[in-house]
PDB file of C-alpha atoms in Angstrom:
ATOM      1  CA  MET A   1      30.931  75.553   6.212  1.00 40.00           C
ATOM      2  CA  ALA A   2      31.848  73.095   8.968  1.00 42.00           C
ATOM      3  CA  THR A   3      29.106  70.829  10.232  1.00 44.00           C
ATOM      4  CA  GLU A   4      28.888  67.869  12.581  1.00 47.00           C
ATOM      5  CA  ALA A   5      26.734  64.776  12.452  1.00 44.00           C
ATOM      6  CA  PHE A   6      27.585  63.063  15.740  1.00 45.00           C
ATOM      7  CA  ALA A   7      25.551  62.739  18.891  1.00 47.00           C
ATOM      8  CA  VAL A   8      25.414  65.815  21.103  1.00 49.00           C
ATOM      9  CA  PRO A   9      24.033  65.732  24.667  1.00 53.00           C
ATOM     10  CA  ALA A  10      20.361  66.751  24.597  1.00 57.00           C
ATOM     11  CA  ASP A  11      21.048  69.801  26.781  1.00 60.00           C
ATOM     12  CA  GLY A  12      23.527  71.046  24.219  1.00 79.00           C
ATOM     13  CA  LEU A  13      21.130  70.710  21.298  1.00 86.00           C
ATOM     14  CA  LEU A  14      18.648  73.412  22.185  1.00 90.00           C
ATOM     15  CA  GLY A  15      20.971  76.290  21.362  1.00 90.00           C
ATOM     16  CA  ARG A  16      22.143  74.768  18.069  1.00 92.00           C
ATOM     17  CA  LYS A  17      20.797  75.269  14.556  1.00 94.00           C
ATOM     18  CA  ALA A  18      19.796  72.047  12.749  1.00 94.00           C
ATOM     19  CA  THR A  19      19.816  71.942   8.988  1.00 94.00           C
ATOM     20  CA  VAL A  20      18.796  69.379   6.394  1.00 93.00           C
ATOM     21  CA  PRO A  21      21.931  68.492   4.411  1.00 93.00           C
ATOM     22  CA  GLU A  22      22.225  68.638   0.635  1.00 90.00           C
ATOM     23  CA  HIS A  23      22.031  64.840   0.334  1.00 90.00           C
ATOM     24  CA  VAL A  24      18.688  64.669   2.151  1.00 93.00           C
ATOM     25  CA  VAL A  25      15.320  65.413   0.582  1.00 93.00           C
ATOM     26  CA  TYR A  26      11.948  65.163   2.243  1.00 92.00           C
ATOM     27  CA  ARG A  27       8.358  65.485   1.166  1.00 92.00           C
ATOM     28  CA  ASP A  28       5.047  65.447   3.011  1.00 90.00           C
ATOM     29  CA  PHE A  29       2.514  62.920   1.722  1.00 87.00           C
ATOM     30  CA  VAL A  30      -1.017  62.352   2.946  1.00 82.00           C
ATOM     31  CA  THR A  31      -0.191  59.773   5.569  1.00 81.00           C
ATOM     32  CA  GLU A  32       3.479  60.398   6.320  1.00 86.00           C
ATOM     33  CA  THR A  33       6.585  62.393   5.517  1.00 91.00           C
ATOM     34  CA  VAL A  34       9.146  60.515   3.449  1.00 90.00           C
ATOM     35  CA  VAL A  35      12.806  61.410   3.930  1.00 92.00           C
ATOM     36  CA  LEU A  36      15.320  60.249   1.317  1.00 91.00           C
ATOM     37  CA  ASN A  37      19.012  60.042   2.148  1.00 90.00           C
ATOM     38  CA  LEU A  38      20.788  60.151  -1.209  1.00 87.00           C
ATOM     39  CA  GLU A  39      24.073  58.995   0.296  1.00 85.00           C
ATOM     40  CA  THR A  40      22.661  55.748   1.661  1.00 85.00           C
ATOM     41  CA  GLY A  41      19.738  55.353  -0.725  1.00 84.00           C
ATOM     42  CA  HIS A  42      17.483  54.752   2.267  1.00 87.00           C
ATOM     43  CA  TYR A  43      13.959  56.063   2.540  1.00 88.00           C
ATOM     44  CA  HIS A  44      12.653  56.890   6.008  1.00 90.00           C
ATOM     45  CA  GLY A  45       8.986  57.271   6.811  1.00 89.00           C
ATOM     46  CA  ILE A  46       8.079  59.577   9.672  1.00 91.00           C
ATOM     47  CA  ASN A  47       4.642  60.409  11.018  1.00 92.00           C
ATOM     48  CA  ARG A  48       2.953  63.793  10.733  1.00 89.00           C
ATOM     49  CA  THR A  49       4.378  65.052  14.022  1.00 90.00           C
ATOM     50  CA  GLY A  50       7.870  64.120  12.906  1.00 92.00           C
ATOM     51  CA  GLY A  51       7.269  65.924   9.622  1.00 92.00           C
ATOM     52  CA  ARG A  52       6.126  69.036  11.476  1.00 93.00           C
ATOM     53  CA  ILE A  53       9.240  68.939  13.675  1.00 94.00           C
ATOM     54  CA  LEU A  54      11.498  68.552  10.636  1.00 93.00           C
ATOM     55  CA  SER A  55      10.061  71.574   8.866  1.00 92.00           C
ATOM     56  CA  ALA A  56      10.088  73.580  12.131  1.00 95.00           C
ATOM     57  CA  LEU A  57      13.776  72.738  12.554  1.00 94.00           C
ATOM     58  CA  GLU A  58      14.532  74.111   9.103  1.00 92.00           C
ATOM     59  CA  ARG A  59      12.673  77.360   9.751  1.00 93.00           C
ATOM     60  CA  ALA A  60      13.847  78.098  13.296  1.00 94.00           C
ATOM     61  CA  GLU A  61      17.142  79.747  14.277  1.00 94.00           C
ATOM     62  CA  THR A  62      17.781  77.073  16.918  1.00 94.00           C
ATOM     63  CA  ILE A  63      16.367  73.703  17.940  1.00 95.00           C
ATOM     64  CA  GLY A  64      15.104  75.355  21.136  1.00 94.00           C
ATOM     65  CA  ALA A  65      13.249  77.988  19.105  1.00 95.00           C
ATOM     66  CA  ALA A  66      11.680  75.239  16.998  1.00 95.00           C
ATOM     67  CA  ALA A  67      10.543  73.459  20.179  1.00 95.00           C
ATOM     68  CA  SER A  68       9.023  76.679  21.544  1.00 95.00           C
ATOM     69  CA  ALA A  69       7.125  77.309  18.307  1.00 95.00           C
ATOM     70  CA  LEU A  70       5.821  73.732  18.281  1.00 95.00           C
ATOM     71  CA  ALA A  71       4.816  73.925  21.953  1.00 95.00           C
ATOM     72  CA  GLU A  72       2.762  77.021  21.200  1.00 94.00           C
ATOM     73  CA  GLU A  73       1.240  75.435  18.092  1.00 92.00           C
ATOM     74  CA  TYR A  74       0.256  72.233  19.912  1.00 91.00           C
ATOM     75  CA  GLY A  75      -0.626  73.878  23.259  1.00 93.00           C
ATOM     76  CA  ARG A  76       1.846  71.813  25.260  1.00 93.00           C
ATOM     77  CA  SER A  77       4.513  72.689  27.770  1.00 93.00           C
ATOM     78  CA  VAL A  78       7.807  73.903  26.328  1.00 93.00           C
ATOM     79  CA  LEU A  79       9.817  71.512  28.511  1.00 92.00           C
ATOM     80  CA  GLU A  80       7.866  68.505  27.323  1.00 93.00           C
ATOM     81  CA  VAL A  81       8.199  69.485  23.661  1.00 93.00           C
ATOM     82  CA  GLU A  82      11.920  70.283  24.058  1.00 93.00           C
ATOM     83  CA  ARG A  83      12.454  66.750  25.377  1.00 92.00           C
ATOM     84  CA  ASP A  84      10.548  65.197  22.441  1.00 92.00           C
ATOM     85  CA  VAL A  85      12.257  67.389  19.849  1.00 94.00           C
ATOM     86  CA  CYS A  86      15.740  66.665  21.246  1.00 93.00           C
ATOM     87  CA  ALA A  87      15.062  62.899  21.215  1.00 92.00           C
ATOM     88  CA  PHE A  88      13.842  63.137  17.630  1.00 94.00           C
ATOM     89  CA  CYS A  89      16.859  65.240  16.634  1.00 94.00           C
ATOM     90  CA  ALA A  90      19.162  62.597  18.108  1.00 92.00           C
ATOM     91  CA  ASP A  91      17.461  59.974  15.887  1.00 92.00           C
ATOM     92  CA  LEU A  92      17.753  62.223  12.825  1.00 93.00           C
ATOM     93  CA  LEU A  93      21.452  62.848  13.563  1.00 93.00           C
ATOM     94  CA  ASP A  94      22.089  59.105  13.951  1.00 91.00           C
ATOM     95  CA  ARG A  95      20.621  58.525  10.507  1.00 91.00           C
ATOM     96  CA  GLY A  96      22.483  61.427   8.930  1.00 92.00           C
ATOM     97  CA  LEU A  97      19.240  63.224   8.110  1.00 94.00           C
ATOM     98  CA  ILE A  98      20.132  66.538   9.778  1.00 94.00           C
ATOM     99  CA  LEU A  99      23.379  68.332  10.536  1.00 93.00           C
ATOM    100  CA  LEU A 100      24.187  70.754  13.342  1.00 92.00           C
ATOM    101  CA  LEU A 101      25.699  74.057  12.359  1.00 87.00           C
ATOM    102  CA  PRO A 102      28.565  75.213  14.568  1.00 76.00           C
ATOM    103  CA  ASP A 103      27.649  77.656  17.328  1.00 69.00           C
ATOM    104  CA  GLY A 104      27.547  81.172  15.998  1.00 60.00           C
ATOM    105  CA  ASP A 105      27.100  80.034  12.378  1.00 60.00           C
ATOM    106  CA  HIS A 106      23.394  80.919  12.256  1.00 58.00           C
TER     107      HIS A 106
ATOM    108  CA  MET B   1     -14.133 -15.022  -7.352  1.00 45.00           C
ATOM    109  CA  GLY B   2     -16.095 -12.159  -5.934  1.00 47.00           C
ATOM    110  CA  SER B   3     -18.546 -10.211  -8.017  1.00 49.00           C
ATOM    111  CA  ALA B   4     -17.484  -6.985  -9.666  1.00 52.00           C
ATOM    112  CA  ALA B   5     -18.914  -3.773  -8.224  1.00 47.00           C
ATOM    113  CA  PHE B   6     -18.683  -0.075  -8.944  1.00 45.00           C
ATOM    114  CA  THR B   7     -17.381   1.862  -6.004  1.00 43.00           C
ATOM    115  CA  GLY B   8     -18.563   5.289  -7.079  1.00 42.00           C
ATOM    116  CA  SER B   9     -21.609   6.678  -8.818  1.00 41.00           C
ATOM    117  CA  ALA B  10     -21.338   7.705 -12.437  1.00 42.00           C
ATOM    118  CA  ALA B  11     -21.908  11.315 -11.437  1.00 41.00           C
ATOM    119  CA  SER B  12     -18.973  11.330  -9.077  1.00 40.00           C
ATOM    120  CA  LEU B  13     -16.698  10.123 -11.838  1.00 40.00           C
ATOM    121  CA  GLU B  14     -17.628  12.973 -14.138  1.00 43.00           C
ATOM    122  CA  ARG B  15     -15.281  15.877 -14.306  1.00 47.00           C
ATOM    123  CA  GLN B  16     -16.435  19.369 -15.219  1.00 59.00           C
ATOM    124  CA  THR B  17     -14.379  20.341 -18.225  1.00 71.00           C
ATOM    125  CA  ALA B  18     -15.923  23.715 -19.094  1.00 81.00           C
ATOM    126  CA  PRO B  19     -17.107  26.557 -16.888  1.00 86.00           C
ATOM    127  CA  SER B  20     -20.664  27.860 -16.937  1.00 89.00           C
ATOM    128  CA  VAL B  21     -20.690  31.541 -17.813  1.00 92.00           C
ATOM    129  CA  GLU B  22     -22.967  34.387 -16.782  1.00 91.00           C
ATOM    130  CA  LEU B  23     -23.088  37.241 -19.279  1.00 91.00           C
ATOM    131  CA  ALA B  24     -23.526  40.697 -17.740  1.00 87.00           C
ATOM    132  CA  VAL B  25     -23.800  42.440 -21.090  1.00 87.00           C
ATOM    133  CA  ASP B  26     -26.531  44.173 -23.091  1.00 87.00           C
ATOM    134  CA  ARG B  27     -28.791  42.120 -25.348  1.00 85.00           C
ATOM    135  CA  PRO B  28     -27.242  42.869 -28.757  1.00 84.00           C
ATOM    136  CA  ARG B  29     -23.793  41.839 -27.495  1.00 87.00           C
ATOM    137  CA  ARG B  30     -25.167  38.924 -25.536  1.00 90.00           C
ATOM    138  CA  ARG B  31     -26.244  37.053 -28.657  1.00 90.00           C
ATOM    139  CA  ARG B  32     -22.866  37.412 -30.331  1.00 90.00           C
ATOM    140  CA  ILE B  33     -20.830  36.549 -27.230  1.00 92.00           C
ATOM    141  CA  ALA B  34     -23.052  33.576 -26.394  1.00 92.00           C
ATOM    142  CA  ALA B  35     -22.507  32.225 -29.914  1.00 92.00           C
ATOM    143  CA  VAL B  36     -18.727  32.553 -29.595  1.00 92.00           C
ATOM    144  CA  LEU B  37     -18.717  30.798 -26.216  1.00 92.00           C
ATOM    145  CA  ALA B  38     -21.108  28.054 -27.310  1.00 90.00           C
ATOM    146  CA  ALA B  39     -18.887  27.326 -30.317  1.00 91.00           C
ATOM    147  CA  ASP B  40     -16.118  26.522 -27.847  1.00 89.00           C
ATOM    148  CA  GLY B  41     -18.358  24.328 -25.713  1.00 88.00           C
ATOM    149  CA  LEU B  42     -18.901  26.784 -22.855  1.00 90.00           C
ATOM    150  CA  HIS B  43     -22.309  26.800 -21.210  1.00 88.00           C
ATOM    151  CA  VAL B  44     -23.945  30.220 -21.025  1.00 90.00           C
ATOM    152  CA  VAL B  45     -26.438  30.651 -18.200  1.00 88.00           C
ATOM    153  CA  PRO B  46     -29.725  31.568 -19.955  1.00 85.00           C
ATOM    154  CA  GLU B  47     -31.076  35.063 -19.442  1.00 81.00           C
ATOM    155  CA  GLY B  48     -33.397  35.275 -16.433  1.00 74.00           C
ATOM    156  CA  GLU B  49     -32.048  32.126 -14.811  1.00 71.00           C
ATOM    157  CA  PRO B  50     -30.301  32.429 -11.442  1.00 66.00           C
ATOM    158  CA  ALA B  51     -26.588  32.752 -12.102  1.00 61.00           C
ATOM    159  CA  ALA B  52     -25.424  32.046  -8.573  1.00 66.00           C
ATOM    160  CA  ALA B  53     -23.770  28.806  -9.647  1.00 72.00           C
ATOM    161  CA  ALA B  54     -21.904  30.286 -12.643  1.00 86.00           C
ATOM    162  CA  ASP B  55     -18.154  29.638 -12.687  1.00 89.00           C
ATOM    163  CA  ALA B  56     -17.356  32.805 -14.604  1.00 92.00           C
ATOM    164  CA  VAL B  57     -18.928  36.191 -15.266  1.00 92.00           C
ATOM    165  CA  VAL B  58     -18.272  38.234 -18.381  1.00 93.00           C
ATOM    166  CA  ILE B  59     -18.992  41.929 -18.015  1.00 93.00           C
ATOM    167  CA  ALA B  60     -18.777  44.490 -20.837  1.00 92.00           C
ATOM    168  CA  LEU B  61     -17.682  47.997 -19.861  1.00 91.00           C
ATOM    169  CA  GLU B  62     -17.339  51.226 -21.835  1.00 88.00           C
ATOM    170  CA  GLU B  63     -14.800  52.597 -19.358  1.00 81.00           C
ATOM    171  CA  ALA B  64     -13.294  51.745 -15.978  1.00 79.00           C
ATOM    172  CA  ARG B  65     -14.413  54.427 -13.555  1.00 79.00           C
ATOM    173  CA  GLY B  66     -16.524  54.779 -10.408  1.00 81.00           C
ATOM    174  CA  ALA B  67     -19.684  52.759 -10.958  1.00 85.00           C
ATOM    175  CA  ASP B  68     -17.992  50.366 -13.439  1.00 86.00           C
ATOM    176  CA  LEU B  69     -15.294  49.486 -10.937  1.00 87.00           C
ATOM    177  CA  GLU B  70     -17.855  49.135  -8.157  1.00 89.00           C
ATOM    178  CA  LEU B  71     -19.721  46.658 -10.336  1.00 88.00           C
ATOM    179  CA  VAL B  72     -16.572  44.581 -10.822  1.00 90.00           C
ATOM    180  CA  SER B  73     -15.848  44.742  -7.088  1.00 89.00           C
ATOM    181  CA  ALA B  74     -19.425  43.700  -6.303  1.00 88.00           C
ATOM    182  CA  LEU B  75     -19.178  40.708  -8.643  1.00 86.00           C
ATOM    183  CA  ARG B  76     -15.879  39.726  -7.089  1.00 86.00           C
ATOM    184  CA  SER B  77     -17.164  39.958  -3.516  1.00 85.00           C
ATOM    185  CA  ARG B  78     -20.497  38.290  -4.346  1.00 82.00           C
ATOM    186  CA  THR B  79     -18.771  35.080  -5.322  1.00 80.00           C
ATOM    187  CA  PRO B  80     -15.060  35.169  -4.467  1.00 80.00           C
ATOM    188  CA  GLY B  81     -14.327  31.981  -6.417  1.00 83.00           C
ATOM    189  CA  VAL B  82     -15.874  33.117  -9.677  1.00 89.00           C
ATOM    190  CA  ALA B  83     -13.698  34.172 -12.611  1.00 92.00           C
ATOM    191  CA  VAL B  84     -14.457  37.786 -13.552  1.00 94.00           C
ATOM    192  CA  VAL B  85     -13.596  38.634 -17.151  1.00 95.00           C
ATOM    193  CA  VAL B  86     -14.025  42.190 -18.425  1.00 95.00           C
ATOM    194  CA  LEU B  87     -14.592  43.103 -22.040  1.00 94.00           C
ATOM    195  CA  ILE B  88     -13.380  46.640 -22.678  1.00 94.00           C
ATOM    196  CA  SER B  89     -12.248  48.409 -25.838  1.00 92.00           C
ATOM    197  CA  LYS B  90      -8.666  49.615 -26.192  1.00 88.00           C
ATOM    198  CA  PRO B  91      -7.707  49.284 -22.514  1.00 88.00           C
ATOM    199  CA  THR B  92      -4.919  51.544 -21.271  1.00 83.00           C
ATOM    200  CA  HIS B  93      -2.397  50.724 -18.564  1.00 77.00           C
ATOM    201  CA  ALA B  94      -4.402  52.735 -16.037  1.00 77.00           C
ATOM    202  CA  THR B  95      -7.628  51.001 -17.074  1.00 84.00           C
ATOM    203  CA  VAL B  96      -6.075  47.572 -16.684  1.00 87.00           C
ATOM    204  CA  ARG B  97      -4.576  48.463 -13.332  1.00 81.00           C
ATOM    205  CA  ARG B  98      -7.871  49.808 -11.997  1.00 84.00           C
ATOM    206  CA  LEU B  99      -9.780  46.742 -13.186  1.00 90.00           C
ATOM    207  CA  LEU B 100      -7.258  44.358 -11.625  1.00 88.00           C
ATOM    208  CA  ASP B 101      -7.467  46.319  -8.377  1.00 84.00           C
ATOM    209  CA  ALA B 102     -11.250  46.017  -8.475  1.00 87.00           C
ATOM    210  CA  GLY B 103     -10.938  42.248  -8.761  1.00 91.00           C
ATOM    211  CA  ALA B 104     -10.988  41.388 -12.473  1.00 93.00           C
ATOM    212  CA  ASP B 105      -9.208  38.150 -13.420  1.00 94.00           C
ATOM    213  CA  GLY B 106      -9.163  38.720 -17.129  1.00 94.00           C
ATOM    214  CA  ILE B 107      -9.348  41.647 -19.536  1.00 95.00           C
ATOM    215  CA  VAL B 108     -10.184  41.118 -23.190  1.00 95.00           C
ATOM    216  CA  ASP B 109     -10.542  43.673 -25.962  1.00 93.00           C
ATOM    217  CA  PRO B 110     -13.825  43.039 -27.836  1.00 92.00           C
ATOM    218  CA  GLU B 111     -11.834  43.301 -31.064  1.00 92.00           C
ATOM    219  CA  GLN B 112     -10.248  40.000 -30.001  1.00 91.00           C
ATOM    220  CA  ILE B 113     -13.536  38.369 -29.041  1.00 92.00           C
ATOM    221  CA  GLU B 114     -12.312  35.045 -30.417  1.00 92.00           C
ATOM    222  CA  ALA B 115      -9.877  34.945 -27.471  1.00 93.00           C
ATOM    223  CA  LEU B 116     -12.711  35.167 -24.933  1.00 94.00           C
ATOM    224  CA  PRO B 117     -13.482  31.424 -24.505  1.00 94.00           C
ATOM    225  CA  ARG B 118      -9.839  30.618 -23.764  1.00 94.00           C
ATOM    226  CA  ALA B 119      -9.506  33.656 -21.521  1.00 94.00           C
ATOM    227  CA  ILE B 120     -12.498  32.458 -19.499  1.00 94.00           C
ATOM    228  CA  GLN B 121     -11.063  28.932 -19.298  1.00 93.00           C
ATOM    229  CA  ALA B 122      -7.721  30.271 -18.128  1.00 93.00           C
ATOM    230  CA  CYS B 123      -9.273  32.553 -15.486  1.00 92.00           C
ATOM    231  CA  TRP B 124     -11.463  29.688 -14.323  1.00 90.00           C
ATOM    232  CA  ALA B 125      -8.260  27.673 -13.909  1.00 89.00           C
ATOM    233  CA  GLY B 126      -6.867  30.388 -11.651  1.00 90.00           C
ATOM    234  CA  GLN B 127      -4.808  32.361 -14.173  1.00 91.00           C
ATOM    235  CA  LEU B 128      -4.673  36.079 -14.835  1.00 91.00           C
ATOM    236  CA  VAL B 129      -5.307  37.049 -18.469  1.00 93.00           C
ATOM    237  CA  LEU B 130      -4.291  40.351 -20.032  1.00 92.00           C
ATOM    238  CA  PRO B 131      -3.736  41.510 -23.614  1.00 90.00           C
ATOM    239  CA  ARG B 132      -0.149  40.701 -24.566  1.00 85.00           C
ATOM    240  CA  SER B 133       0.628  44.377 -25.146  1.00 82.00           C
ATOM    241  CA  PHE B 134       0.708  44.781 -21.347  1.00 80.00           C
ATOM    242  CA  ARG B 135       3.537  42.313 -20.897  1.00 75.00           C
ATOM    243  CA  ASP B 136       6.094  45.066 -20.293  1.00 65.00           C
ATOM    244  CA  SER B 137       3.853  47.086 -17.999  1.00 66.00           C
ATOM    245  CA  PHE B 138       3.046  44.229 -15.686  1.00 69.00           C
ATOM    246  CA  GLY B 139       6.158  42.148 -16.071  1.00 63.00           C
ATOM    247  CA  ARG B 140       9.259  42.330 -13.931  1.00 58.00           C
ATOM    248  CA  ARG B 141      10.357  45.909 -13.329  1.00 64.00           C
ATOM    249  CA  VAL B 142      14.108  46.026 -13.098  1.00 78.00           C
ATOM    250  CA  LEU B 143      15.133  49.604 -12.511  1.00 86.00           C
ATOM    251  CA  THR B 144      18.811  50.455 -12.630  1.00 89.00           C
ATOM    252  CA  ARG B 145      20.477  52.209  -9.700  1.00 88.00           C
ATOM    253  CA  ARG B 146      20.430  55.544 -11.531  1.00 92.00           C
ATOM    254  CA  GLU B 147      16.806  55.134 -12.574  1.00 92.00           C
ATOM    255  CA  LYS B 148      15.897  54.483  -8.938  1.00 90.00           C
ATOM    256  CA  GLN B 149      17.811  57.572  -7.804  1.00 91.00           C
ATOM    257  CA  VAL B 150      16.237  59.810 -10.431  1.00 93.00           C
ATOM    258  CA  LEU B 151      12.765  58.391  -9.892  1.00 92.00           C
ATOM    259  CA  GLY B 152      13.186  58.741  -6.152  1.00 92.00           C
ATOM    260  CA  LEU B 153      13.833  62.441  -6.535  1.00 94.00           C
ATOM    261  CA  VAL B 154      10.839  62.788  -8.850  1.00 94.00           C
ATOM    262  CA  VAL B 155       8.749  61.187  -6.118  1.00 92.00           C
ATOM    263  CA  MET B 156      10.200  63.715  -3.680  1.00 92.00           C
ATOM    264  CA  GLY B 157       8.921  66.492  -5.935  1.00 93.00           C
ATOM    265  CA  LEU B 158      12.189  67.754  -7.458  1.00 95.00           C
ATOM    266  CA  SER B 159      12.365  69.251 -10.948  1.00 96.00           C
ATOM    267  CA  ASN B 160      14.715  67.846 -13.619  1.00 96.00           C
ATOM    268  CA  ALA B 161      17.093  70.768 -13.031  1.00 96.00           C
ATOM    269  CA  GLU B 162      17.201  70.084  -9.284  1.00 95.00           C
ATOM    270  CA  ILE B 163      17.692  66.360  -9.862  1.00 95.00           C
ATOM    271  CA  ALA B 164      20.536  67.058 -12.284  1.00 95.00           C
ATOM    272  CA  ARG B 165      22.224  69.309  -9.721  1.00 94.00           C
ATOM    273  CA  ARG B 166      21.828  66.871  -6.831  1.00 92.00           C
ATOM    274  CA  LEU B 167      23.087  63.852  -8.777  1.00 92.00           C
ATOM    275  CA  HIS B 168      25.725  65.754 -10.782  1.00 92.00           C
ATOM    276  CA  LEU B 169      24.127  64.792 -14.091  1.00 94.00           C
ATOM    277  CA  SER B 170      23.085  66.767 -17.145  1.00 95.00           C
ATOM    278  CA  GLN B 171      19.382  67.442 -17.558  1.00 95.00           C
ATOM    279  CA  SER B 172      19.308  65.410 -20.774  1.00 95.00           C
ATOM    280  CA  THR B 173      20.698  62.420 -18.863  1.00 96.00           C
ATOM    281  CA  VAL B 174      18.005  62.877 -16.229  1.00 96.00           C
ATOM    282  CA  LYS B 175      15.376  62.920 -18.985  1.00 96.00           C
ATOM    283  CA  CYS B 176      16.840  59.703 -20.454  1.00 95.00           C
ATOM    284  CA  HIS B 177      16.630  57.918 -17.100  1.00 95.00           C
ATOM    285  CA  LEU B 178      13.098  59.180 -16.587  1.00 95.00           C
ATOM    286  CA  THR B 179      11.954  58.016 -20.011  1.00 93.00           C
ATOM    287  CA  SER B 180      13.287  54.504 -19.432  1.00 92.00           C
ATOM    288  CA  SER B 181      11.979  54.253 -15.872  1.00 91.00           C
ATOM    289  CA  PHE B 182       8.528  55.527 -16.872  1.00 90.00           C
ATOM    290  CA  ALA B 183       8.431  52.860 -19.587  1.00 85.00           C
ATOM    291  CA  LYS B 184       9.339  50.162 -17.076  1.00 83.00           C
ATOM    292  CA  LEU B 185       6.645  51.312 -14.680  1.00 82.00           C
ATOM    293  CA  GLY B 186       4.063  51.911 -17.400  1.00 77.00           C
ATOM    294  CA  ALA B 187       3.723  55.544 -16.331  1.00 85.00           C
ATOM    295  CA  ARG B 188       3.160  58.436 -18.706  1.00 86.00           C
ATOM    296  CA  SER B 189       4.031  61.359 -16.478  1.00 91.00           C
ATOM    297  CA  ARG B 190       5.795  62.368 -13.257  1.00 93.00           C
ATOM    298  CA  SER B 191       2.526  62.526 -11.370  1.00 91.00           C
ATOM    299  CA  GLU B 192       1.450  59.104 -12.633  1.00 89.00           C
ATOM    300  CA  ALA B 193       4.842  57.596 -11.704  1.00 90.00           C
ATOM    301  CA  THR B 194       4.654  59.154  -8.233  1.00 90.00           C
ATOM    302  CA  ALA B 195       1.111  57.883  -7.713  1.00 86.00           C
ATOM    303  CA  LEU B 196       2.126  54.409  -8.921  1.00 83.00           C
ATOM    304  CA  ILE B 197       4.832  54.296  -6.259  1.00 84.00           C
ATOM    305  CA  VAL B 198       3.413  56.065  -3.228  1.00 82.00           C
ATOM    306  CA  ASP B 199      -0.329  55.352  -3.419  1.00 75.00           C
ATOM    307  CA  PRO B 200      -0.890  53.748  -0.003  1.00 65.00           C
ATOM    308  CA  VAL B 201      -3.458  51.291  -1.330  1.00 62.00           C
ATOM    309  CA  ARG B 202      -2.538  50.504  -4.909  1.00 63.00           C
ATOM    310  CA  GLY B 203       1.052  51.692  -5.240  1.00 66.00           C
ATOM    311  CA  PHE B 204       4.193  49.551  -5.608  1.00 72.00           C
ATOM    312  CA  GLY B 205       5.623  51.146  -2.478  1.00 74.00           C
ATOM    313  CA  LEU B 206       8.964  52.906  -2.050  1.00 77.00           C
ATOM    314  CA  GLY B 207      10.613  49.489  -1.885  1.00 74.00           C
ATOM    315  CA  VAL B 208      10.686  49.529  -5.686  1.00 74.00           C
ATOM    316  CA  LEU B 209      13.253  52.360  -5.387  1.00 82.00           C
ATOM    317  CA  ALA B 210      15.436  50.744  -2.710  1.00 77.00           C
ATOM    318  CA  LEU B 211      19.098  50.736  -3.699  1.00 75.00           C
ATOM    319  CA  THR B 212      20.049  47.675  -1.703  1.00 61.00           C
ATOM    320  CA  THR B 213      18.384  45.028  -3.856  1.00 50.00           C
ATOM    321  CA  PRO B 214      20.159  42.634  -6.268  1.00 45.00           C
ATOM    322  CA  GLY B 215      20.587  44.206  -9.690  1.00 44.00           C
ATOM    323  CA  ASP B 216      21.553  47.638  -8.437  1.00 48.00           C
ATOM    324  CA  ASP B 217      25.020  47.134  -9.767  1.00 42.00           C
ATOM    325  CA  ARG B 218      23.760  46.821 -13.306  1.00 42.00           C
ATOM    326  CA  GLY B 219      23.338  49.630 -15.778  1.00 41.00           C
ATOM    327  CA  HIS B 220      24.533  52.621 -13.811  1.00 40.00           C
TER     328      HIS B 220
END
């Protein structure tokens, strides 16, 4: 399955499916979510909101769908949440912590 | 020739060579412990006398839980400079760790009561005193790269089978790495190892698993 791990314009992210790659493991702890990248050996700590976004990304068919679900859960505007989720996805992509599946592969 | 003169009082030239000790123990033990300390020249604050000026406090505990730990913490905060030495039978790694976290400076097994005077002296001099059997548990923890990887995945909640699959190892190899890393950390189980690493207050922190520190090239 082909995947890509490079930056994609935010507008183009919403219709894509994000997945956590095989070399990345994450776990929610009381105060934060810890993400381990087995390829780099780096641990990343993300706050509760980041942890919620990460698990929403895994469940949803697209990043946009994840943003919509989170907007409903948190009672915020979809546009605002889409912007936050896309910015967070860009950070995760930079660190190799998520991959984007090709269009039509989800 | 000028006349000779002392420049300081006799008292100012004296140097305290032994700490005064408060005993927070029950009466039957008090007599025995006081005798052991007195034989080594340590001054025990008499029962009923204010112990505010004591240099060290010896406290005997049956276990190290809730109220016992609060007592140690209270002693430590009451007089931050005092040496707090705990007498406790057959201390475990977890017991020792909890007592140190609560503020104990020394831990002595009553079966080695003859070591108490020197333990008090050492703590009074600013040292930490533990039974020698804890040398490995509290000494330098050098985890190999593989041990860090395996332990990291344990912390992330993966089973041995999942760890073996992710790292392309056999499950028996995973078990070997876990056994050696648990021994280095002084942990007896996965949950204890995880708590030792990620506990936000008392844990080592995930830094202990970082793969970018010197020594990672050894013992793959």
